[in-house]
Structures are given as structure tokens and as C-alpha cells.
XYZ file of C-alpha atoms in Angstrom:
457
model
C -6.905 -2.031 -6.943
C -6.144 0.711 -4.446
C -8.567 3.218 -2.882
C -6.922 6.301 -1.311
C -9.573 8.262 0.623
C -9.728 9.441 4.249
C -13.519 8.939 4.293
C -13.497 5.410 5.697
C -17.217 4.817 5.044
C -16.822 5.701 1.374
C -13.609 3.687 1.110
C -15.427 0.679 2.559
C -18.343 1.104 0.139
C -16.015 1.380 -2.856
C -13.994 -1.612 -1.661
C -17.139 -3.753 -1.346
C -18.374 -2.693 -4.782
C -15.048 -3.409 -6.468
C -14.755 -6.757 -4.677
C -18.205 -7.704 -5.987
C -16.825 -7.079 -9.486
C -14.061 -9.613 -8.909
C -11.177 -7.324 -7.963
C -8.804 -7.512 -4.998
C -8.888 -4.165 -3.193
C -6.615 -2.385 -0.681
C -7.430 0.918 1.039
C -5.369 3.774 2.490
C -6.541 6.807 4.483
C -3.632 9.152 3.709
C -1.361 10.099 0.849
C 1.741 8.621 2.476
C 0.024 5.324 3.248
C -1.387 5.224 -0.274
C 2.009 5.742 -1.880
C 3.535 3.022 0.315
C 0.791 0.556 -0.615
C 1.078 1.486 -4.288
C 4.798 0.686 -4.215
C 4.122 -2.686 -2.577
C 1.070 -3.800 -4.569
C 1.581 -2.268 -8.034
C -2.201 -1.836 -8.528
C -3.731 -1.639 -11.988
C -6.219 1.050 -10.955
C -6.115 3.666 -8.175
C -9.133 5.643 -6.898
C -7.681 8.873 -5.483
C -9.371 11.552 -3.351
C -8.095 15.104 -3.943
C -8.268 16.224 -0.292
C -6.209 14.035 2.011
C -5.100 14.768 5.601
C -1.364 14.876 4.867
C -0.986 16.057 1.276
C -2.880 17.115 -1.817
C -4.285 14.398 -4.025
C -2.635 16.122 -6.985
C 0.746 15.786 -5.246
C 0.021 12.090 -4.757
C -0.931 11.851 -8.443
C 2.379 13.419 -9.447
C 4.351 10.942 -7.347
C 2.287 8.025 -8.680
C 3.173 9.017 -12.221
C 6.866 8.622 -11.309
C 6.398 5.536 -9.136
C 3.892 3.651 -11.321
C 3.678 5.292 -14.748
C 1.474 2.487 -16.124
C -1.147 2.624 -13.346
C -4.579 4.031 -14.202
C -6.044 6.671 -11.853
C -9.624 7.813 -11.216
C -10.005 11.078 -9.261
C -12.870 11.267 -6.734
C -13.608 14.547 -4.971
C -16.278 16.375 -3.041
C -14.773 19.759 -3.970
C -14.800 19.988 -7.773
C -12.739 22.873 -9.130
C -11.746 23.788 -12.679
C -8.060 24.063 -11.754
C -7.935 20.637 -10.114
C -9.862 19.064 -12.986
C -7.426 20.584 -15.492
C -4.435 19.364 -13.471
C -5.978 15.900 -13.250
C -6.503 15.790 -17.011
C -2.865 16.781 -17.521
C -1.987 13.953 -15.147
C -3.696 11.532 -17.561
C -6.487 10.297 -15.297
C -9.161 7.905 -16.553
C -12.048 9.807 -14.985
C -12.895 12.694 -12.652
C -15.859 11.772 -10.407
C -17.577 14.342 -8.187
C -19.037 13.150 -4.886
C -21.706 11.974 -4.510
C -21.539 9.813 -7.622
C -23.423 6.742 -8.745
C -21.547 3.450 -8.645
C -22.580 3.055 -12.271
C -20.264 5.940 -13.118
C -17.408 4.028 -11.497
C -18.345 0.935 -13.516
C -18.001 3.062 -16.640
C -14.431 3.924 -15.652
C -13.713 0.244 -14.987
C -14.963 -0.675 -18.435
C -12.681 1.910 -20.044
C -9.672 0.474 -18.206
C -10.311 -3.265 -18.329
C -12.952 -3.804 -20.988
C -16.377 -5.313 -20.363
C -15.165 -8.917 -20.570
C -12.984 -8.624 -17.481
C -15.643 -7.069 -15.239
C -17.917 -9.744 -13.819
C -20.983 -9.501 -11.644
C -19.627 -11.965 -9.103
C -16.273 -12.425 -7.468
C -13.985 -14.945 -9.105
C -11.393 -16.843 -7.079
C -8.556 -15.298 -9.067
C -6.072 -12.469 -8.721
C -4.031 -11.045 -11.588
C -0.980 -8.911 -10.915
C 2.082 -7.529 -12.591
C 4.682 -8.725 -10.152
C 7.533 -6.246 -9.741
C 10.692 -7.763 -8.237
C 11.387 -4.602 -6.209
C 8.071 -4.948 -4.369
C 8.865 -8.502 -3.225
C 11.139 -9.244 -0.344
C 11.918 -12.453 1.512
C 13.075 -11.489 5.003
C 15.367 -13.693 7.077
C 18.995 -14.654 7.648
C 18.567 -18.269 8.772
C 20.163 -21.091 6.795
C 16.680 -22.197 5.705
C 15.806 -18.734 4.366
C 19.108 -18.334 2.539
C 18.822 -21.805 0.991
C 15.273 -21.006 -0.116
C 16.399 -17.828 -1.871
C 19.086 -19.741 -3.763
C 16.658 -22.518 -4.760
C 14.027 -20.057 -6.010
C 16.608 -18.201 -8.090
C 17.920 -21.460 -9.587
C 14.448 -22.709 -10.527
C 13.445 -19.317 -11.913
C 16.489 -19.116 -14.175
C 15.981 -22.639 -15.572
C 12.363 -21.847 -16.521
C 10.994 -25.115 -15.136
C 7.374 -25.666 -16.229
C 5.975 -27.053 -12.954
C 6.843 -26.287 -9.328
C 5.158 -27.616 -6.182
C 5.450 -25.497 -3.014
C 4.540 -27.181 0.272
C 4.447 -25.841 3.800
C 2.233 -25.032 6.731
C -0.392 -22.333 6.470
C 1.148 -18.870 6.709
C 4.718 -19.816 5.762
C 4.756 -17.650 2.619
C 3.838 -19.926 -0.282
C 2.245 -17.044 -2.188
C 5.408 -14.940 -1.822
C 7.621 -17.817 -2.983
C 5.421 -18.248 -6.064
C 5.598 -14.545 -6.893
C 9.378 -14.532 -6.521
C 9.633 -17.514 -8.876
C 7.658 -15.533 -11.429
C 9.472 -12.219 -10.908
C 12.941 -13.798 -11.151
C 12.113 -15.949 -14.175
C 11.809 -15.706 -17.927
C 8.074 -14.915 -17.684
C 8.437 -11.890 -15.397
C 6.883 -9.559 -17.987
C 3.879 -11.859 -18.387
C 0.774 -12.118 -16.183
C 0.741 -13.752 -12.759
C -2.662 -15.373 -12.203
C -3.380 -16.640 -8.677
C -6.303 -19.036 -8.259
C -7.800 -20.177 -4.959
C -8.559 -23.777 -5.933
C -10.761 -24.366 -2.889
C -13.169 -21.711 -4.220
C -13.633 -23.353 -7.639
C -16.676 -25.626 -7.664
C -16.577 -29.018 -9.347
C -19.374 -28.092 -11.781
C -17.645 -24.904 -12.959
C -14.085 -26.238 -13.021
C -13.748 -26.550 -16.812
C -15.381 -23.200 -17.480
C -13.270 -21.378 -14.875
C -9.962 -22.961 -15.868
C -10.334 -23.297 -19.632
C -13.037 -20.749 -20.457
C -16.252 -21.109 -22.438
C -17.791 -20.024 -25.715
C -20.884 -17.894 -25.973
C -23.994 -20.054 -25.623
C -22.064 -23.031 -24.211
C -24.537 -23.228 -21.331
C -27.319 -21.207 -19.761
C -25.916 -17.861 -18.689
C -22.913 -17.970 -21.034
C -23.800 -14.688 -22.740
C -20.268 -14.025 -23.994
C -17.063 -15.873 -24.765
C -14.822 -15.893 -21.712
C -11.173 -16.770 -21.208
C -10.332 -19.175 -18.417
C -7.560 -18.890 -15.852
C -5.139 -20.886 -18.032
C -5.473 -18.627 -21.073
C -5.323 -15.518 -18.863
C -1.910 -16.761 -17.702
C -0.563 -17.321 -21.236
C 3.048 -16.138 -21.355
C 3.216 -15.990 -17.575
C 2.534 -17.993 -14.434
C -0.589 -19.745 -13.151
C -0.443 -20.076 -9.355
C -2.695 -22.874 -8.064
C -3.110 -22.098 -4.372
C -4.410 -25.026 -2.272
C -4.064 -27.407 -5.214
C -4.958 -30.315 -2.935
C -8.534 -29.000 -2.817
C -9.172 -29.675 -6.524
C -11.912 -32.342 -6.730
C -10.643 -35.766 -7.760
C -12.992 -35.807 -10.759
C -11.376 -32.599 -12.098
C -7.747 -33.574 -11.639
C -7.552 -35.543 -14.902
C -8.596 -32.414 -16.835
C -5.755 -30.421 -15.290
C -3.313 -33.262 -15.951
C -4.347 -33.366 -19.611
C -3.492 -29.686 -19.973
C -0.137 -30.111 -18.209
C 0.857 -32.817 -20.677
C 0.562 -30.747 -23.854
C -0.185 -27.130 -22.798
C -3.327 -27.041 -24.948
C -6.890 -26.268 -23.899
C -10.358 -26.314 -25.362
C -13.038 -23.962 -24.126
C -16.366 -25.382 -22.993
C -18.628 -25.393 -26.040
C -15.690 -24.926 -28.402
C -14.149 -27.249 -30.965
C -10.713 -25.710 -31.434
C -7.584 -26.482 -29.428
C -5.718 -23.440 -28.138
C -1.964 -23.618 -27.500
C -0.586 -21.648 -24.548
C 2.744 -21.225 -22.768
C 2.193 -21.263 -19.003
C 4.357 -22.000 -15.983
C 2.396 -23.864 -13.298
C 3.249 -23.181 -9.657
C 1.099 -25.188 -7.247
C 0.995 -24.820 -3.464
C -0.591 -26.719 -0.611
C -0.448 -27.189 3.152
C -1.745 -30.750 2.771
C 0.304 -33.953 2.573
C -0.244 -34.852 -1.076
C 1.726 -38.113 -0.774
C -0.655 -39.253 1.951
C -3.610 -38.163 -0.171
C -2.240 -40.210 -3.081
C -1.993 -43.249 -0.806
C -5.600 -42.673 0.302
C -6.828 -42.294 -3.269
C -7.805 -38.645 -2.735
C -5.219 -37.227 -5.161
C -4.059 -38.652 -8.484
C -0.528 -40.029 -8.382
C 0.172 -39.021 -11.999
C -0.877 -35.417 -11.299
C 1.250 -35.344 -8.145
C 4.361 -36.526 -9.988
C 3.653 -34.087 -12.845
C 3.461 -31.150 -10.414
C 6.329 -32.329 -8.231
C 8.998 -31.837 -10.922
C 10.667 -29.149 -8.810
C 9.553 -29.276 -5.151
C 10.015 -26.417 -2.681
C 9.349 -27.075 0.999
C 8.925 -24.035 3.260
C 10.196 -24.260 6.832
C 7.805 -23.235 9.636
C 8.772 -20.128 11.577
C 9.328 -22.012 14.843
C 12.197 -23.926 13.180
C 14.019 -20.722 12.164
C 13.805 -18.537 15.282
C 16.597 -16.208 14.106
C 14.184 -14.932 11.432
C 11.442 -13.928 13.892
C 12.736 -10.521 15.019
C 13.796 -9.365 11.520
C 10.347 -10.383 10.286
C 8.660 -8.546 13.168
C 10.631 -5.386 12.339
C 9.720 -5.699 8.663
C 6.025 -6.178 9.510
C 6.210 -3.134 11.800
C 7.577 -0.985 8.972
C 4.830 -2.277 6.663
C 2.086 -1.495 9.179
C 3.513 1.956 9.960
C 3.432 2.799 6.257
C -0.033 1.351 5.764
C -1.656 3.219 8.639
C 0.452 6.350 8.685
C 1.878 5.540 12.153
C 5.358 5.989 13.606
C 5.632 3.192 16.145
C 9.414 3.091 16.780
C 9.818 -0.598 17.587
C 9.705 -3.149 20.407
C 11.133 -3.031 23.911
C 13.765 -5.698 24.719
C 11.273 -7.620 26.891
C 8.705 -7.606 24.094
C 11.335 -8.854 21.650
C 12.201 -11.740 23.978
C 8.558 -12.791 24.176
C 8.061 -12.512 20.418
C 11.196 -14.546 19.735
C 10.222 -17.298 22.185
C 6.718 -17.813 20.778
C 5.932 -20.927 18.736
C 3.934 -19.010 16.078
C 1.657 -21.851 14.927
C 0.217 -19.522 12.268
C 3.753 -18.709 11.071
C 4.527 -15.431 9.273
C 0.850 -14.639 8.680
C 0.126 -14.815 12.414
C 3.140 -12.618 13.207
C 2.168 -10.044 10.566
C -1.453 -9.908 11.770
C -0.385 -9.435 15.389
C 2.067 -6.638 14.565
C -0.557 -4.931 12.410
C -3.066 -5.044 15.284
C -0.480 -3.678 17.721
C 0.331 -0.791 15.383
C -3.349 0.044 14.940
C -3.862 0.182 18.721
C -0.568 1.951 19.476
C -0.440 5.588 20.547
C 3.060 5.911 19.089
C 5.191 4.491 21.914
C 7.415 1.408 21.561
C 5.497 -1.869 21.817
C 5.926 -3.311 25.311
C 5.563 -6.828 26.665
C 2.262 -5.926 28.318
C 0.860 -5.017 24.881
C 1.307 -8.592 23.663
C -1.430 -11.262 23.896
C -1.450 -13.746 26.751
C -0.563 -16.639 24.443
C 2.953 -15.270 23.978
C 3.492 -15.306 27.740
C 2.348 -18.927 27.801
C 4.809 -19.820 25.045
C 7.601 -18.090 26.966
C 6.810 -20.120 30.087
C 6.739 -23.363 28.086
C 10.059 -22.486 26.452
C 11.703 -21.609 29.747
C 10.392 -24.710 31.519
C 11.400 -26.891 28.583
C 14.960 -25.567 28.777
C 14.960 -26.121 32.533
C 13.779 -29.733 32.207
C 16.366 -30.411 29.489
C 19.137 -28.983 31.649
C 18.052 -31.037 34.655
C 17.857 -34.206 32.566
C 21.332 -33.595 31.161
C 22.633 -33.236 34.691
C 20.994 -36.527 35.706
C 18.559 -34.881 38.092
C 14.797 -35.212 38.096
C 12.911 -32.013 37.378
C 11.523 -30.532 40.548
C 8.266 -29.319 39.006
C 5.324 -31.511 38.105
C 2.993 -31.171 35.121
C 0.464 -29.606 37.463
C 3.044 -26.964 38.449
C 3.670 -26.202 34.780
C -0.048 -25.775 34.112
C -0.326 -23.486 37.120
C 2.568 -21.344 35.865
C 0.931 -20.980 32.464
C -2.371 -20.014 34.034
C -0.682 -17.460 36.285
C 1.188 -15.903 33.357
C -2.010 -15.617 31.333
C -3.983 -14.134 34.215
C -1.251 -11.627 35.103
C -1.106 -10.327 31.555
C -4.903 -10.054 31.318
C -5.039 -8.082 34.558
C -2.338 -5.721 33.249
C -4.321 -5.092 30.075
C -7.524 -4.530 32.067
C -5.722 -1.992 34.230
C -4.565 -0.105 31.125
C -8.154 0.255 29.858
C -9.687 1.041 33.257
C -11.464 -2.296 33.530
C -13.212 -2.119 30.142
C -13.506 -5.829 29.284
C -14.661 -5.267 25.709
C -11.632 -3.103 24.942
C -9.306 -5.476 26.798
C -10.597 -8.458 24.814
C -9.992 -6.551 21.574
C -6.412 -5.704 22.582
C -5.764 -9.328 23.570
C -7.213 -10.645 20.308
C -9.791 -12.832 22.082
C -13.556 -12.715 22.547
C -15.180 -11.140 25.608
C -16.502 -14.565 26.588
C -13.002 -16.056 26.458
C -11.697 -13.176 28.563
C -14.374 -13.786 31.194
C -13.542 -17.497 31.214
C -9.809 -16.851 31.704
C -10.513 -14.523 34.624
C -12.715 -17.046 36.441
C -10.427 -20.073 36.058
């Protein structure tokens, strides 16, 4: 879902309420940012304020009808007018809510769009999306990135039933899964993403295979499980290694014949689902330790995809940073022009242990804090300076070793250089904010206590 409203307090309240109903929610504070997010996310429902800082909500509605003709829209406004209400009705909106409105009125609109069965009282560890190929983009020109694109396209075209995606946290397993779906024969079907670590052992069968009314205490209505929700499409099992060992046999049984039986039911239900599983764990090691079933591993590992960490494809770092900058500019309505050459050098030399997710989060934070000027080296966190020093010293040691000479600097010298680089950057940031340690810590992405510790060591 997408909330487009420049009242951040209201947007936050609506986001929390919708999240409590089991929906994934994004927010935008301007018409331009809302349209950009809508193009990227393809939301099923959009809550749209009529008075936005950069354009009329009715103008946004008109563009949404061209961009996403199938999306449902609810108008929310503090300035109800007959003309705007009439225009909204002509724009085929689900509801027209006047501020202040009760959240129950919003629930009524949700019921009209999704039906009562899909609106729960608690958040479920699942996301459903219609994945549009145009909204997905894998950035990078490295050999690893190009080979990955080819592999995904090949697997998508063949319609393989099970794919296992492995890679470190933040390498883009979710994106790879969505591309597999969007490029394949099930692109018009649902894409159901499940966070396996959030599914408890006791509720596994009910969540995955559904339940009949009266199957257990609290089962007041028949409910589809994740598997049936994905019928005709793709079921993405994120963090599949977190599925309890006692539940793995139940998943394996479904994979063997693509049939399920709801809890409390007596009838087998046939479905057609592609399974894409992902993990940052070593499943082979878990099999050896008895923590993961070998038969389930081999059943999932029919078509393996291994994602390369960002540090092993450095030529992708700057294109990714530029892409993340464009994303953040659109999301927050900013016009940050780019990075200075020195900043680019530091970004490219970082190890990025959190991979693409870490890079995206950093760029987003920099855009939020930016006043519109190019991002400079002094805007970057101290850790990037440390990585640059390590990289430079590593190259120096390698060159000296190749020449048959002993490196002149000791480990203690290296540690001192790192400490000096960190401290120099912190002092620069403090100078920019007139000594305000709280603000400096926020810009550096560290706690105030950590900042104090770095200054005293």
C-alpha cells in the first residue's frame, strides 16, 4: 500500500494502522515522490491527500490512472468540496474520506477492496505483490552481474518448479526472486513472499496450508494459506533455513505432489506453484549437522543461484550508488546532483559488509540530510575512511612483498592510521554542526555514546 500525504503524523498513523492489518506500507510526502514510489512498488491501494505541496491530489490521481489503471485509490482530505468530490468519483476512487475520520471508516474501504477474509487483526509474515517487470532493475556491469541476469532469464523461461537462492545478507535475494517471477510463465500470477523466520512452529501448517472454520480455537472462518494464495504464481520462502526441523517434512510433502490439505479439512487441494527459496545460511553445513533435512535441501536445490557479495564486484558499486541516489531523490523529493570524485573513491574502496542494502541505506540517509549540494567525502561515515586506509595499506604491502622488500609499517602503525582517519572525519563532522554531538552522531550513523568513545580514544 502507498500513503501520499504531506502530514507526516497522519501518514505515520495510517501506516501503523495498515501494518497492523497485515499490509506492507510505503509513504510519500509529495505528489512527485508518490508517483515515483507508485511506479516502483505497483501498490494495490493508494491513500491520496488532495492538497499536496507540489501538485493537486486530483492531478496525481489523473496520472495514477495512466500509470497504474488497476490500482485502487482512497481520497483523504481536510478540505471537502463538491467539485473535488465529483472529480474524485469520476476518477473511480473507492472512497472519499474527510479529515478527521475514524480508522473504522478506512477499514470499510479496505473491506471493499480486499474482502473481509484478507484483512486480519494481526500482521502476517507475508507480502503479496503484482510484480511488474518494468519496476524491477538489476544494476551492474560486472561479469558476475551479467552472468546472473542470463541465469535468471534462462531459469525463468524453462519454468523450473524449485529454485534456491543463496548469498550474504543484503545481496539482493528478494530482487532475484522477483525477477524470476516477472520473467517467467507465471508473471501474471501472484507473488507471495513469506518471512520464514516469523512463522512459529505451532502455526506452521495453518499459515502455509490454511485452515477450515472451527479447526481450532480462534478459527472463526476458513482461511487460505500462503501456498494456496500463490496458486498460479510464485511462493518466495525468504530465510528458508529458519523453518523448524519438525516442519520441514510437511513442506517437502507438498513439494513432492503440489497438493495441500487445510488444517481441519479432509479434502486434498491441487495447486500450481513455483517455489523460490532464499537463505544466507550454509544449508549444506546445516544438513551435515542435522539441522536441515537433506531430502528437502536436494528438492529445493534443483536450480541453485548464488549471489556474489558486493566487495567481490567493485565495478558495480558506483553504478549502484548512483541508482540508489536517484531512488532516494524521487522518494524524498530532493535533487542531490551526485557525489564528488573524492566521495566516489571512498565509496568504491569500502568493503560493504552489508552489501547492497547497506549501500542503499547509507545513500538514503545522505539524501535525507543533504541540503541539495553534491555529496562530499566529509559527509560519509568514518567507517568508509577506515576501509580506504585498509585498502591503501593492503595495496602497499602487496607491492612491497612483490618487490621482495619488507613493509616499513607495523600493525601498530596501521591501527594508528585507522584511528587517525576516523578521528579526523569525526572532527570534520562536528565542525559542520557547530559541535552538536547528537547531530554529529546522527550524521555519522552511530550512537552518541560511540561518538564520545571515538573522541576519547
